[in-house]
PDB file of C-alpha atoms in Angstrom:
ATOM      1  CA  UNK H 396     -22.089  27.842  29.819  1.00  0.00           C
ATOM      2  CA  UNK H 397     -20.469  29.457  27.133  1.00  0.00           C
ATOM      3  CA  UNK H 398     -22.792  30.978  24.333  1.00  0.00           C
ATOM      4  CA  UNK H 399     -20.008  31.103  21.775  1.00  0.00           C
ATOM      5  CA  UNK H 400     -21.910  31.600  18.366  1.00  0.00           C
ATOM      6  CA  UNK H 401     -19.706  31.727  15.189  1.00  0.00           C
ATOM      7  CA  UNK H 402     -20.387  35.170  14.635  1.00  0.00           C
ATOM      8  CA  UNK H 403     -20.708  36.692  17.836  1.00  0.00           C
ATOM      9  CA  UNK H 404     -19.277  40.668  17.806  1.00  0.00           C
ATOM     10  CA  UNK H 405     -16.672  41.266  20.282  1.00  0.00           C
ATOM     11  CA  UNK H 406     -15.768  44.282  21.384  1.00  0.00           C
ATOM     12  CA  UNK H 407     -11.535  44.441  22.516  1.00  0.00           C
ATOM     13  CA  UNK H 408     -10.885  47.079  25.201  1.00  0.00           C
ATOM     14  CA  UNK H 409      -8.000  47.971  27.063  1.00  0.00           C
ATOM     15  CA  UNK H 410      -8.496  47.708  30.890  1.00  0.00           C
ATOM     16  CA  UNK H 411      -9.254  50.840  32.609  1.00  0.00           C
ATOM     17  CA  UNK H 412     -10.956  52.386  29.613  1.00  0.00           C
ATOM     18  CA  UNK H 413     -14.614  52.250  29.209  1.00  0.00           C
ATOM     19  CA  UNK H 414     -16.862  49.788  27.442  1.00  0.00           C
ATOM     20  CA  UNK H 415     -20.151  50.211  25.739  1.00  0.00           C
ATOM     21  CA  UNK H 416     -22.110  47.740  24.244  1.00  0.00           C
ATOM     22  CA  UNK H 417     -25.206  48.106  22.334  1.00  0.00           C
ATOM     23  CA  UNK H 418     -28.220  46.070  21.579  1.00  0.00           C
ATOM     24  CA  UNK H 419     -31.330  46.676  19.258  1.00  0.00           C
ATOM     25  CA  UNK H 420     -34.616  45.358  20.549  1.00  0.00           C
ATOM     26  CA  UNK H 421     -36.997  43.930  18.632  1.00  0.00           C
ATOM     27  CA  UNK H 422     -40.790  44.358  20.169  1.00  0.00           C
ATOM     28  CA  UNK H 423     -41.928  48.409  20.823  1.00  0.00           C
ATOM     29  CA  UNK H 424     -44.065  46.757  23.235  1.00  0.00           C
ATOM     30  CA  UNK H 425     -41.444  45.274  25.400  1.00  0.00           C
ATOM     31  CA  UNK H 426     -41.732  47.220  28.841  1.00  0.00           C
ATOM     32  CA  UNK H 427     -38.487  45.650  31.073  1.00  0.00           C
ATOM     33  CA  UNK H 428     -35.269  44.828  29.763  1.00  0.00           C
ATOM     34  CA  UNK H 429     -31.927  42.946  31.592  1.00  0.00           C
ATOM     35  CA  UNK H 430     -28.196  42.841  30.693  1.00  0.00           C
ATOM     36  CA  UNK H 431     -26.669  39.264  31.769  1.00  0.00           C
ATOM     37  CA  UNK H 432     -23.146  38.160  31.358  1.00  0.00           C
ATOM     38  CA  UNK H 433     -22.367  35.541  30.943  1.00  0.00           C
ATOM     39  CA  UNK H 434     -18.974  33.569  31.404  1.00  0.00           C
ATOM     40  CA  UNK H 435     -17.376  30.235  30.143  1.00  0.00           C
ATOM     41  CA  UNK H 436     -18.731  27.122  32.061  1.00  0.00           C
ATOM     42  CA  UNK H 437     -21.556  29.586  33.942  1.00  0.00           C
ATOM     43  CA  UNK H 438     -25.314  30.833  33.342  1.00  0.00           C
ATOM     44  CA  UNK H 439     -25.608  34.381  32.786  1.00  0.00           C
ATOM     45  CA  UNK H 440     -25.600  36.538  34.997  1.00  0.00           C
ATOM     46  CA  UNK H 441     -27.874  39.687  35.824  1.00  0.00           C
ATOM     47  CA  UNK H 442     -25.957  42.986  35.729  1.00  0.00           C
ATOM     48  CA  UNK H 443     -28.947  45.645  35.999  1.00  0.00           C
ATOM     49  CA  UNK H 444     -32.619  46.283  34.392  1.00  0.00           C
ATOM     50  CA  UNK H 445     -34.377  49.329  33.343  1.00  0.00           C
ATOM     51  CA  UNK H 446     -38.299  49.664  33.075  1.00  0.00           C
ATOM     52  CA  UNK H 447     -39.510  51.125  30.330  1.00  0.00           C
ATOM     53  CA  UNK H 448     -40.635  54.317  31.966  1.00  0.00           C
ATOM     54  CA  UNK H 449     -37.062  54.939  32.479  1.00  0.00           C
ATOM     55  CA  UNK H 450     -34.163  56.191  30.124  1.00  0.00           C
ATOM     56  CA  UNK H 451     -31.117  55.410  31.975  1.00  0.00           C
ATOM     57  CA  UNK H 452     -30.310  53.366  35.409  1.00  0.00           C
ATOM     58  CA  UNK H 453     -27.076  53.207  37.444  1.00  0.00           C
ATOM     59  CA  UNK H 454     -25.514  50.761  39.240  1.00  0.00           C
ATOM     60  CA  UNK H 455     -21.873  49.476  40.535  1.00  0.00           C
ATOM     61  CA  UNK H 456     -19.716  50.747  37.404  1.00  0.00           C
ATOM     62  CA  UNK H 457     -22.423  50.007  34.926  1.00  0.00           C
ATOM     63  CA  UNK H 458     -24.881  52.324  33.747  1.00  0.00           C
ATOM     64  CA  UNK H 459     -28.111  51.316  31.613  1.00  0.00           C
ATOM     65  CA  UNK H 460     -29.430  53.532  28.484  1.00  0.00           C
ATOM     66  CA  UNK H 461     -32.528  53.259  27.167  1.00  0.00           C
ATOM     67  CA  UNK H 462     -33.548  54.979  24.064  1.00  0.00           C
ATOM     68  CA  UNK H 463     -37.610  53.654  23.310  1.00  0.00           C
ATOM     69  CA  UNK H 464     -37.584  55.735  19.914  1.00  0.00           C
ATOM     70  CA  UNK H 465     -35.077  53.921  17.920  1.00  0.00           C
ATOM     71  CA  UNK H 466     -35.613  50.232  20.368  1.00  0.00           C
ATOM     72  CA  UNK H 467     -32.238  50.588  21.483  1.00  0.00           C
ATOM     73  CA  UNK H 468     -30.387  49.881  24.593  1.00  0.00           C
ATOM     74  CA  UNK H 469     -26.882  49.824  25.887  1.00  0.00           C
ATOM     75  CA  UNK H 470     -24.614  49.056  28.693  1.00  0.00           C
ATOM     76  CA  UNK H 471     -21.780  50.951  29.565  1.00  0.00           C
ATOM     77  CA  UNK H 472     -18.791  49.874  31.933  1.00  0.00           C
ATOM     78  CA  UNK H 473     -17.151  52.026  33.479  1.00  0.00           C
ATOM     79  CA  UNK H 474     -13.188  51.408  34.067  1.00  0.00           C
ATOM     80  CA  UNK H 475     -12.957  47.848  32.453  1.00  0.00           C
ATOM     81  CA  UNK H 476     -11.238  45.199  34.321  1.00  0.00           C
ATOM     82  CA  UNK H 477     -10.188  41.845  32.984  1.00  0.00           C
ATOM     83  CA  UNK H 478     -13.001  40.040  35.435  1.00  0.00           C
ATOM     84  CA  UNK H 479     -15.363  41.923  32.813  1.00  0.00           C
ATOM     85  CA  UNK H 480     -14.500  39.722  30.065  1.00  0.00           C
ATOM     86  CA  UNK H 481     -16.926  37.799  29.354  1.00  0.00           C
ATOM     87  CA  UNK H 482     -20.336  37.634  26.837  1.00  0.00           C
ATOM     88  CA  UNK H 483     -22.935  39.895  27.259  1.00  0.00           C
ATOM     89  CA  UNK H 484     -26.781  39.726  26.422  1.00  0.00           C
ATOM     90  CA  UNK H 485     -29.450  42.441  26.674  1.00  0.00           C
ATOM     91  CA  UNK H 486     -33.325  40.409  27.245  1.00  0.00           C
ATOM     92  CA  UNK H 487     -36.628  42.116  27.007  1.00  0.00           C
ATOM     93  CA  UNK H 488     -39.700  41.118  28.765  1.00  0.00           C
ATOM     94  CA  UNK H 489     -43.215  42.237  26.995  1.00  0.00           C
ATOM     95  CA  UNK H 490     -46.662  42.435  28.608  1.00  0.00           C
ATOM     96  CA  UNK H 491     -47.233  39.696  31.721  1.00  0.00           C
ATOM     97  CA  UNK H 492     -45.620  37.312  30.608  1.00  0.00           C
ATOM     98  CA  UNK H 493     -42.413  35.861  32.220  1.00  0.00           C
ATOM     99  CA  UNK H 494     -40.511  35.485  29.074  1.00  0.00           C
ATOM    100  CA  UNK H 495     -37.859  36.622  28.128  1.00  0.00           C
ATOM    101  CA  UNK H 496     -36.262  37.277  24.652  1.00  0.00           C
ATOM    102  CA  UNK H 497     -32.278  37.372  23.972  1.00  0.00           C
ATOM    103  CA  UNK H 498     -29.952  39.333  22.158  1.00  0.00           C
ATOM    104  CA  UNK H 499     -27.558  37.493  20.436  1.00  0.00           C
ATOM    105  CA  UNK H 500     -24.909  38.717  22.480  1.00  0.00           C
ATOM    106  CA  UNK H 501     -21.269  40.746  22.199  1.00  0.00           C
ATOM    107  CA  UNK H 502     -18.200  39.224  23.451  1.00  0.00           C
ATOM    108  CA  UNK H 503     -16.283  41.111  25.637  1.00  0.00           C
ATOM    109  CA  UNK H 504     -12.354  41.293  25.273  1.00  0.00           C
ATOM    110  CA  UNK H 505     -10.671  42.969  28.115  1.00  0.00           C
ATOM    111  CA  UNK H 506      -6.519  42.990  27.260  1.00  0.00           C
ATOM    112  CA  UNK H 507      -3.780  44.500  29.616  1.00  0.00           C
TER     113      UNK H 507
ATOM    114  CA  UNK U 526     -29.414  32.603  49.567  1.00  0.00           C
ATOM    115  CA  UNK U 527     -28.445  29.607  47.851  1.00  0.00           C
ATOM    116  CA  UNK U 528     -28.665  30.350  43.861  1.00  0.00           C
ATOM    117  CA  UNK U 529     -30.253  28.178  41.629  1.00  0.00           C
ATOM    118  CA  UNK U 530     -29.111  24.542  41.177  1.00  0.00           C
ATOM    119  CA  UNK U 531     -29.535  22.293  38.444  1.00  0.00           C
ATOM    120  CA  UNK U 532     -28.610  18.730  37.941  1.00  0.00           C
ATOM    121  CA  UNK U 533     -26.906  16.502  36.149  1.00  0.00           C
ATOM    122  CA  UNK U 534     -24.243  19.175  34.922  1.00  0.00           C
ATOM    123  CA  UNK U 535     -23.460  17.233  32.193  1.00  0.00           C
ATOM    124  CA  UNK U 536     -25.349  14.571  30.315  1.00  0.00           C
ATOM    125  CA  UNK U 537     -24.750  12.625  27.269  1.00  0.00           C
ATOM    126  CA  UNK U 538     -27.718  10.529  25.358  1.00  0.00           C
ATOM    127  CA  UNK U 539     -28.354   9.210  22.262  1.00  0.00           C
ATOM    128  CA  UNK U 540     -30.364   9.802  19.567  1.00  0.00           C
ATOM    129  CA  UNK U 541     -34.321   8.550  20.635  1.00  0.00           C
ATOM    130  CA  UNK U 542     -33.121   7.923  24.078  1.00  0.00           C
ATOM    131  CA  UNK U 543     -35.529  10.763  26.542  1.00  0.00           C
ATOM    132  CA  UNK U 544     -34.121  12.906  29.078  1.00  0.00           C
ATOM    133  CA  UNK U 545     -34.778  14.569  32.546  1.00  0.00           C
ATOM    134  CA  UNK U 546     -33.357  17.847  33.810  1.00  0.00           C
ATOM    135  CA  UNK U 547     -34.028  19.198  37.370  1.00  0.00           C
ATOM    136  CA  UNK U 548     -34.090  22.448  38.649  1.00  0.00           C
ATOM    137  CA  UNK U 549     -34.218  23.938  42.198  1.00  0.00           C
ATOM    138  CA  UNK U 550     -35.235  27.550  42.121  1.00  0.00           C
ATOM    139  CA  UNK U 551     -34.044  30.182  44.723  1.00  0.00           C
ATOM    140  CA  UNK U 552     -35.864  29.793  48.384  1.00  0.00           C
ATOM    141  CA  UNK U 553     -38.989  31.697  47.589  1.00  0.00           C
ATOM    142  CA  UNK U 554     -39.200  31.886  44.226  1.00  0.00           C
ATOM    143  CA  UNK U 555     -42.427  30.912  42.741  1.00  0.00           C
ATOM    144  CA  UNK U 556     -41.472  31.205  38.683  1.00  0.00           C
ATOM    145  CA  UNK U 557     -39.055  28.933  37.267  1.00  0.00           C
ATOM    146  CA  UNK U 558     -38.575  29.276  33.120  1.00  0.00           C
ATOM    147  CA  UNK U 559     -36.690  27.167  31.194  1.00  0.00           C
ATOM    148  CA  UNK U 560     -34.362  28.029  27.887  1.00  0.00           C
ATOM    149  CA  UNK U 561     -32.127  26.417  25.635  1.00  0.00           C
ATOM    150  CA  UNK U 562     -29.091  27.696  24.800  1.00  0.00           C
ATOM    151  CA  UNK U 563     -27.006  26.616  20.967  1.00  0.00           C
ATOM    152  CA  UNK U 564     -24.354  28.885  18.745  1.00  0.00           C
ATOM    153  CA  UNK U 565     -26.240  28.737  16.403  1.00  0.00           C
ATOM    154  CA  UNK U 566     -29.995  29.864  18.306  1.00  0.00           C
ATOM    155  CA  UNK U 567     -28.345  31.808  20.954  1.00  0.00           C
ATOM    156  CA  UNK U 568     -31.016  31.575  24.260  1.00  0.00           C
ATOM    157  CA  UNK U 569     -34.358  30.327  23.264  1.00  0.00           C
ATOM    158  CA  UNK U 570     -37.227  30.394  26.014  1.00  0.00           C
ATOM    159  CA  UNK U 571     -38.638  26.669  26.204  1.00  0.00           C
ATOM    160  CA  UNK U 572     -41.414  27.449  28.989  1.00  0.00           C
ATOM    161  CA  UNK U 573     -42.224  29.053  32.186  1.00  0.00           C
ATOM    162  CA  UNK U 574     -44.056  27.329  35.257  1.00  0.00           C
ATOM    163  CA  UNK U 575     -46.040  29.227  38.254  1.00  0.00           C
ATOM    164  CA  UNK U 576     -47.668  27.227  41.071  1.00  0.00           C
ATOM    165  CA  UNK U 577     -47.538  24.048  38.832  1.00  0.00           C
ATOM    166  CA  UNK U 578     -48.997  25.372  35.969  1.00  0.00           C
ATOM    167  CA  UNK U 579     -47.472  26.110  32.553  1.00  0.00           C
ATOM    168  CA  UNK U 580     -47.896  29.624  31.960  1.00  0.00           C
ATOM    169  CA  UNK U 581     -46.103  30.739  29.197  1.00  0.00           C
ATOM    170  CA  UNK U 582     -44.423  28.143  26.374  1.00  0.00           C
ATOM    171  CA  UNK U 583     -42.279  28.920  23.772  1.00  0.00           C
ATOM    172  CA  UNK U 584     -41.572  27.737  19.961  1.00  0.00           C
ATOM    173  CA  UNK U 585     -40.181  23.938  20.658  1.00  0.00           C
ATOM    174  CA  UNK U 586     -41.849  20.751  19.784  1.00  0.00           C
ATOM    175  CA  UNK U 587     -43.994  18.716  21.819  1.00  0.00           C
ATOM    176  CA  UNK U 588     -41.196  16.189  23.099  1.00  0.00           C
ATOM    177  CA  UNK U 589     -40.080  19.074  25.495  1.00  0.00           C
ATOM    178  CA  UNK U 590     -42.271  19.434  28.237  1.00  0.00           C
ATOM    179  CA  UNK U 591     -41.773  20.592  31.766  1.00  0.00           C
ATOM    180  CA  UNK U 592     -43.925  20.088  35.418  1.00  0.00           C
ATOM    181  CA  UNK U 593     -43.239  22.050  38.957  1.00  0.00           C
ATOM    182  CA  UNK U 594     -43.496  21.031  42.024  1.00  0.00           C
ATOM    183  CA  UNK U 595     -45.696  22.337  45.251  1.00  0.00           C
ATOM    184  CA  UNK U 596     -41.843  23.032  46.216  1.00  0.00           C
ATOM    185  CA  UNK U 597     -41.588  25.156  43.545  1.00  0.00           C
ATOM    186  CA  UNK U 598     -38.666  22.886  42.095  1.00  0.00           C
ATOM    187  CA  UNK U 599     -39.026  21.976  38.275  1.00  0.00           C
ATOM    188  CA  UNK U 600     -38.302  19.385  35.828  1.00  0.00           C
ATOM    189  CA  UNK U 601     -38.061  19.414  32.238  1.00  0.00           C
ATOM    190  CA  UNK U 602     -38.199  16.273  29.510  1.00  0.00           C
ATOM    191  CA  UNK U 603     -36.983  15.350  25.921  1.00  0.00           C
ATOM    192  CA  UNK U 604     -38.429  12.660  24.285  1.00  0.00           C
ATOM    193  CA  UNK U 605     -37.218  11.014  21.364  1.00  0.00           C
ATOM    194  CA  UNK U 606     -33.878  12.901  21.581  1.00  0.00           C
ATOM    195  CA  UNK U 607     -32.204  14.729  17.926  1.00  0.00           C
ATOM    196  CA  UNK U 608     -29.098  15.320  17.334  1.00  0.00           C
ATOM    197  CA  UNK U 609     -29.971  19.081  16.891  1.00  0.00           C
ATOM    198  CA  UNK U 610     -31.345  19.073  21.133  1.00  0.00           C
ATOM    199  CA  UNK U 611     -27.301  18.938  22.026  1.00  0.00           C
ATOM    200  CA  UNK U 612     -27.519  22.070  24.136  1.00  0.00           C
ATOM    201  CA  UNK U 613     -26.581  23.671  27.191  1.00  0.00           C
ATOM    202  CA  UNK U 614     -30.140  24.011  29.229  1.00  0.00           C
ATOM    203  CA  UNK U 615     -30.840  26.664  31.679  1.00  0.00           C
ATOM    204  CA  UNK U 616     -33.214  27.150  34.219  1.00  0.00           C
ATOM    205  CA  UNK U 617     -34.089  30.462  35.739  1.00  0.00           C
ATOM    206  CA  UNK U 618     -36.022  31.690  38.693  1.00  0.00           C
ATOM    207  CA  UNK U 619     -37.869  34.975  40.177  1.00  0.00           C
ATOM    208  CA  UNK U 620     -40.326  35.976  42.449  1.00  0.00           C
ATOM    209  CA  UNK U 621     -43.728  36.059  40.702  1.00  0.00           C
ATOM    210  CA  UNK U 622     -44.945  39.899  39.601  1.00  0.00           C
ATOM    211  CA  UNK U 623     -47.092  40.723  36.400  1.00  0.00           C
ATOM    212  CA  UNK U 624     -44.638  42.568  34.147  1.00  0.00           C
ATOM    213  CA  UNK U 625     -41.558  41.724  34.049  1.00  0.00           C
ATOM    214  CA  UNK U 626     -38.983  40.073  36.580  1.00  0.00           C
ATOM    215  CA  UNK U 627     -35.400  39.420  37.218  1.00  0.00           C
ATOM    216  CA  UNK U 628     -34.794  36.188  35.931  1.00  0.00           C
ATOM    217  CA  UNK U 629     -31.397  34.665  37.890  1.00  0.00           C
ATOM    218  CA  UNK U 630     -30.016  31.583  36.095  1.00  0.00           C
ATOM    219  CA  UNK U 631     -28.408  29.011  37.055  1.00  0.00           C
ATOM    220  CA  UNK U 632     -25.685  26.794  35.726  1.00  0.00           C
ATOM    221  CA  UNK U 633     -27.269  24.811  33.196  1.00  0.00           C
ATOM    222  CA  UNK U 634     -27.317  21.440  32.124  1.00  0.00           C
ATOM    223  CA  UNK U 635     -24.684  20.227  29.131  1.00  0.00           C
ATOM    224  CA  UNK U 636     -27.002  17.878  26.970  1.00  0.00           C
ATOM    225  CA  UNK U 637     -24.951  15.824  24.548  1.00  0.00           C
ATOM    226  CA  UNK U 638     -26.966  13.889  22.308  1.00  0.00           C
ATOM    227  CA  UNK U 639     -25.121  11.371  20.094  1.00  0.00           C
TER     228      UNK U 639
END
């Protein structure tokens, strides 16, 4: 299950600290968005969502910001551990459909 | 609540040869999408079936197509396989509601087309 792309960003934190990654959207429209990750030999996994009448969402050490004005989301972990390591992808959902669109995804590098 | 299964795990074809992926959606679950995933296309959304319809489809050619079951379970077919369908193909499932849904995924199926 691994979605390694040649030029996937990583991001390389230490364990404990904090991550954040970041992902621009691309439709205004797009009213509910998702954060998967997703490890090696697995299908992605949901983290957390946030509606679009919503700027920010928490959950179990992740937290969910949405900024609608500049299409922008991100996804911030709180006190990294190495069972976070792993690649990431924000999705947006527009309209009624059942469809959703991917980021292109951030690879997450936890090290001791 | 068992997750969502799909089978074979791993296949490998060659090219012109067709090919059949299954997918059992979470007990309950009414939607099951499809997507493709490649380095170099990232996730692609292939189609989405409700109550044995086709709902929503994406950008792919007409050798992938998909049915659903009254069981909800799904199936999805290459014809004529390419080279360029080597992919890992996942299958997703949520409760229906207009708007927007968690999606859960499930392992995927490795498609290696020779």
């Amino acid at each position: 299950g691994e979605s390694v792309g040649l030029h996937l960003p990583t991001l390389s934190v230490q364990e404990g600290d904090n991550s954040i990654i970041n992902c621009a959207y691309s439709n205004s429209a797009s009213d509910y968005f998702i954060w998967y990750k997703q490890e090696s030999g697995k299908g992605p996994q949901f983290i957390i969502d946030i509606r679009s009448n919503m700027d920010k969402r928490q959950g179990q050490r992740v937290t969910v910001l949405l900024n609608k004005t500049v299409k922008h989301l991100s996804l911030q972990i709180a006190a990294t551990q190495p069972g976070d390591s792993a690649v990431y992808f924000c999705a947006e959902n527009t309209g009624t459909a059942s469809k959703l669109t991917f980021g292109t995804g951030t690879r997450l590098q936890v090290t001791l | 609540k068992a997750g969502v299964t799909q089978t074979p795990r791993y296949l490998i074809k060659t090219r012109g040869q067709q090919v059949t992926l299954s997918c059992s959606p979470i007990s309950g679950h009414r939607s099951v999408s499809w997507y493709q995933q490649t380095p170099g296309q990232g996730l692609q959304f292939l189609f989405e079936y409700f109550s044995e319809t086709q709902r929503n489809k994406g950008n792919f050619p007409g050798r992938f197509s998909g049915r659903q079951f009254s069981n909800s379970r799904s199936e999805m077919n290459v014809s004529t396989l390419e080279l360029g369908d080597s992919a890992l193909y996942l299958c997703a499932s949520s409760l229906y509601r207009v708007g927007g849904e968690t999606q859960y995924f499930g392992p995927g199926t490795r498609l290696l087309v020779l």
